[in-house]
Coordinates of C-alpha atoms in Angstrom, one line a residue:
X55 CA -20.0 34.3 -54.1
X56 CA -16.3 34.7 -55.0
X57 CA -14.7 38.1 -54.6
X58 CA -14.1 39.8 -57.9
X59 CA -10.3 40.2 -58.6
X60 CA -8.9 43.7 -58.3
X61 CA -5.8 43.2 -60.5
X62 CA -7.1 45.5 -63.1
X63 CA -7.9 48.4 -60.7
X64 CA -4.5 48.0 -59.0
X65 CA -2.7 48.1 -62.4
X66 CA -4.5 51.3 -63.3
X67 CA -3.5 53.0 -60.1
X68 CA 0.2 51.9 -60.5
X69 CA 0.3 53.2 -64.1
X70 CA -1.0 56.6 -63.0
X71 CA 2.0 57.0 -60.8
X72 CA 4.5 55.7 -63.3
X73 CA 6.8 58.4 -64.7
X74 CA 6.8 58.7 -68.5
X75 CA 8.6 60.4 -71.3
X76 CA 6.9 61.4 -74.6
X77 CA 9.3 61.0 -77.5
X78 CA 8.7 62.6 -80.9
X79 CA 11.0 61.0 -83.4
X80 CA 11.6 61.3 -87.2
X81 CA 9.7 58.9 -89.4
X82 CA 12.9 56.9 -90.1
X83 CA 14.0 56.5 -86.5
X84 CA 15.0 52.9 -85.9
X85 CA 16.7 52.8 -82.5
X86 CA 13.8 52.6 -80.1
X87 CA 15.7 49.8 -78.3
X88 CA 18.6 52.2 -77.6
X89 CA 16.5 54.9 -76.0
X90 CA 14.9 52.3 -73.7
X91 CA 18.4 51.2 -72.5
X92 CA 19.0 54.6 -71.0
X93 CA 15.7 54.5 -69.0
X94 CA 15.2 53.0 -65.6
X95 CA 12.8 50.0 -65.5
X96 CA 9.9 52.0 -64.0
X97 CA 10.1 54.8 -66.6
X98 CA 7.9 54.4 -69.7
X99 CA 8.7 55.9 -73.1
X100 CA 5.7 56.9 -75.3
X101 CA 7.1 57.2 -78.9
X102 CA 5.5 58.7 -81.9
X103 CA 6.8 59.4 -85.4
X104 CA 6.6 62.5 -87.6
X105 CA 5.1 62.1 -91.1
X106 CA 6.9 60.1 -93.7
X107 CA 8.5 61.7 -96.7
X108 CA 11.0 60.7 -99.3
X109 CA 13.6 63.5 -99.2
X110 CA 17.2 62.3 -98.6
X111 CA 19.1 63.4 -95.5
X112 CA 19.9 66.9 -96.5
X113 CA 19.5 70.4 -95.0
X114 CA 16.1 70.5 -96.7
X115 CA 15.0 67.3 -94.9
X116 CA 16.2 68.5 -91.5
X117 CA 14.2 71.7 -92.0
X118 CA 11.1 69.6 -93.0
X119 CA 11.4 67.4 -90.0
X120 CA 11.2 70.5 -87.8
X121 CA 7.9 71.6 -89.3
X122 CA 5.9 73.2 -86.5
X123 CA 2.5 71.9 -87.5
X124 CA 3.7 68.3 -87.6
X125 CA 5.6 68.7 -84.3
X126 CA 2.5 70.2 -82.7
X127 CA 0.4 67.3 -83.8
X128 CA 3.0 64.7 -82.7
X129 CA 3.3 66.3 -79.3
X130 CA -0.4 66.1 -78.8
X131 CA -0.3 62.4 -79.8
X132 CA 1.9 61.5 -76.9
X133 CA 0.0 63.5 -74.2
X134 CA -2.7 61.0 -73.6
X135 CA -0.6 58.8 -71.2
X136 CA 0.4 62.1 -69.4
X137 CA 4.2 62.1 -69.7
X138 CA 6.1 64.3 -67.4
X139 CA 8.2 65.6 -70.4
X140 CA 8.1 65.6 -74.2
X141 CA 11.4 65.4 -76.1
X142 CA 12.1 66.0 -79.7
X143 CA 14.6 63.2 -80.4
X144 CA 16.2 64.5 -83.6
X145 CA 19.6 66.2 -83.7
X146 CA 19.6 67.7 -87.2
X147 CA 16.0 68.7 -87.0
X148 CA 16.7 70.7 -83.8
X149 CA 19.9 72.4 -84.9
X150 CA 19.3 73.1 -88.6
X151 CA 17.6 76.4 -88.0
X152 CA 20.0 77.6 -85.4
X153 CA 19.5 78.6 -81.8
X154 CA 16.3 80.5 -82.6
X155 CA 14.9 77.5 -84.4
X156 CA 15.6 75.2 -81.5
X157 CA 13.8 77.7 -79.2
X158 CA 10.8 77.7 -81.5
X159 CA 10.6 73.9 -81.4
X160 CA 10.5 73.9 -77.7
X161 CA 7.9 76.7 -77.6
X162 CA 5.8 74.8 -80.1
X163 CA 5.7 71.7 -77.9
X164 CA 4.8 73.7 -74.9
X165 CA 2.0 75.4 -76.7
X166 CA 0.7 72.0 -77.7
X167 CA 0.3 71.2 -74.1
X168 CA 3.5 69.4 -73.0
X169 CA 4.3 70.0 -69.3
X170 CA 8.0 70.5 -70.0
X171 CA 10.1 69.9 -73.1
X172 CA 13.6 69.2 -74.5
X173 CA 15.3 68.7 -77.8
X174 CA 18.4 66.7 -78.7
X175 CA 20.4 69.7 -79.7
X176 CA 19.2 71.7 -76.7
X177 CA 20.2 68.8 -74.5
X178 CA 23.6 68.8 -76.1
X179 CA 24.2 72.4 -75.2
X180 CA 23.1 71.7 -71.6
X181 CA 25.5 68.8 -71.4
X182 CA 28.4 70.8 -72.8
X183 CA 27.7 73.5 -70.2
X184 CA 27.6 71.0 -67.4
X185 CA 31.0 69.5 -68.5
X186 CA 32.5 73.0 -69.2
X187 CA 33.3 72.1 -72.8
X188 CA 34.2 74.9 -75.2
X189 CA 36.1 73.1 -77.9
X190 CA 34.5 70.1 -79.5
X191 CA 35.2 67.6 -82.2
X192 CA 32.1 66.4 -84.1
X193 CA 31.5 63.1 -85.8
X194 CA 28.3 62.8 -87.9
X195 CA 26.7 60.6 -90.5
X196 CA 25.7 63.6 -92.5
X197 CA 26.8 65.3 -95.7
X198 CA 29.0 68.4 -95.2
X199 CA 26.2 70.9 -95.6
X200 CA 24.3 69.4 -92.6
X201 CA 27.4 69.0 -90.5
X202 CA 28.2 72.7 -91.1
X203 CA 24.8 73.7 -89.7
X204 CA 25.7 71.8 -86.5
X205 CA 29.0 73.7 -86.2
X206 CA 27.1 77.0 -86.7
X207 CA 24.5 76.0 -84.0
X208 CA 27.3 75.2 -81.6
X209 CA 29.0 78.5 -82.4
X210 CA 25.9 80.4 -81.4
X211 CA 26.3 78.8 -78.0
X212 CA 30.0 79.8 -77.8
X213 CA 31.3 76.2 -78.5
X214 CA 34.0 76.0 -81.1
X215 CA 34.0 73.0 -83.5
X216 CA 37.8 72.3 -83.8
X217 CA 37.2 69.3 -86.1
X218 CA 34.3 67.8 -87.9
X219 CA 33.9 64.7 -90.1
X220 CA 30.8 63.2 -91.7
X221 CA 30.0 59.9 -93.4
X222 CA 28.2 61.6 -96.2
X223 CA 25.1 59.5 -95.9
X224 CA 21.8 60.5 -97.5
X225 CA 19.7 57.7 -95.8
X226 CA 19.7 54.4 -93.9
X227 CA 21.8 55.9 -91.1
X228 CA 20.6 53.3 -88.6
X229 CA 22.5 50.6 -90.6
X230 CA 25.9 52.2 -89.5
X231 CA 27.7 49.7 -87.3
X232 CA 29.5 50.2 -84.0
X233 CA 32.8 49.7 -85.8
X234 CA 32.1 52.5 -88.3
X235 CA 31.1 54.8 -85.4
X236 CA 34.3 54.1 -83.6
X237 CA 36.4 54.6 -86.7
X238 CA 34.9 58.0 -87.4
X239 CA 35.3 59.2 -83.8
X240 CA 38.9 58.2 -83.7
X241 CA 39.5 59.9 -87.1
X242 CA 38.1 63.2 -86.0
X243 CA 39.7 63.5 -82.6
X244 CA 42.2 66.3 -82.1
X245 CA 44.5 67.2 -79.2
X246 CA 42.7 70.5 -78.8
X247 CA 39.3 68.9 -78.6
X248 CA 38.1 68.8 -75.0
X249 CA 35.4 66.3 -75.9
X250 CA 33.8 64.5 -78.9
X251 CA 30.2 64.5 -80.0
X252 CA 28.5 61.8 -82.0
X253 CA 25.6 63.4 -83.8
X254 CA 22.3 61.8 -84.9
X255 CA 19.8 59.8 -82.9
X256 CA 19.8 57.1 -85.6
X257 CA 23.5 56.2 -84.9
X258 CA 24.0 53.4 -82.3
X259 CA 26.3 54.5 -79.6
X260 CA 25.2 53.0 -76.2
X261 CA 28.0 50.4 -76.0
X262 CA 30.9 52.4 -77.4
X263 CA 30.9 55.4 -75.1
X264 CA 32.9 53.9 -72.3
X265 CA 35.5 52.2 -74.5
X266 CA 36.0 55.4 -76.6
X267 CA 36.4 57.5 -73.5
X268 CA 39.0 55.1 -72.1
X269 CA 40.9 55.1 -75.4
X270 CA 40.8 58.8 -76.1
X271 CA 41.0 60.1 -72.5
X272 CA 38.2 62.6 -72.9
X273 CA 34.4 62.8 -72.7
X274 CA 32.4 61.3 -75.6
X275 CA 28.9 62.6 -75.8
X276 CA 26.2 61.1 -78.1
X277 CA 22.8 62.2 -79.4
X278 CA 20.7 59.5 -77.8
X279 CA 22.7 59.9 -74.5
X280 CA 21.9 63.6 -74.2
X281 CA 18.4 63.1 -75.4
X282 CA 17.6 60.7 -72.6
X283 CA 19.8 62.4 -70.0
X284 CA 17.9 65.7 -70.4
X285 CA 14.4 64.1 -70.6
X286 CA 15.0 61.9 -67.5
X287 CA 16.5 64.8 -65.6
X288 CA 13.3 66.8 -66.3
X289 CA 11.3 64.3 -64.4
X290 CA 13.8 64.0 -61.6
X291 CA 15.4 60.7 -62.7
X292 CA 18.9 59.6 -63.8
X293 CA 19.8 57.9 -67.0
X294 CA 21.3 54.4 -66.9
X295 CA 24.6 54.0 -68.8
X296 CA 28.2 55.0 -69.0
X297 CA 30.2 58.1 -69.9
X298 CA 31.6 61.2 -68.3
X299 CA 28.3 63.1 -68.6
X300 CA 26.3 60.7 -66.5
X301 CA 29.2 60.4 -64.0
X302 CA 29.4 64.2 -63.6
X303 CA 25.6 64.4 -63.1
X304 CA 25.8 61.7 -60.5
X305 CA 28.7 63.5 -58.7
X306 CA 26.7 66.7 -58.6
X307 CA 23.6 64.9 -57.3
X308 CA 25.6 63.4 -54.4
X309 CA 27.5 66.6 -53.6

């Protein structure tokens, strides 16, 4: 009698050992492919969306995205495959209520059962601390009221926003092209800015970080970059990609 194949059992054992990241994203997040590019081949991403609503991209929408009940439910949704970390992949939703609001989001995910957590804005602060950045130029897709909330959040962490510029978009942010991202970053750069930050996880940035750093001569940090950098670091892994942030993390790991 032929031996029953054991492929299924072997596959289950391998998946149990595979590290994973639970990702809670806004309902309109459209750049799943970009998050995957930062991850090593053996790291899985378990993505879920927050509930849909029709509010434009304003302060009110950012506050709504950070609703604790929805975040708690979404966190529980991604716990079944047992990720090593759960990250809230939204910049505006994690900075709009200030440093206290960002702390509450992390506490909410932990209370929902996540083993460890991060947020995009919290990861940004960690990245700036690692690089020793205190003066930052900020490029965003937002209207001024939302961009101002980002500057206030950074100020609470003793980071000065020396320049800021937004595209004034109320929706469809994922449709912004690489060329538009490059243009706004170049426009907002100032000699006294030690680095530049490109806000919003719905802006494509993976392929422009290295060229911008070479052109501007300073670190360029992006929302998806710091989101994945922090989440991967939480499970003892390194992000794959370019930029001064990842290079500094690698240097510290080797030292």
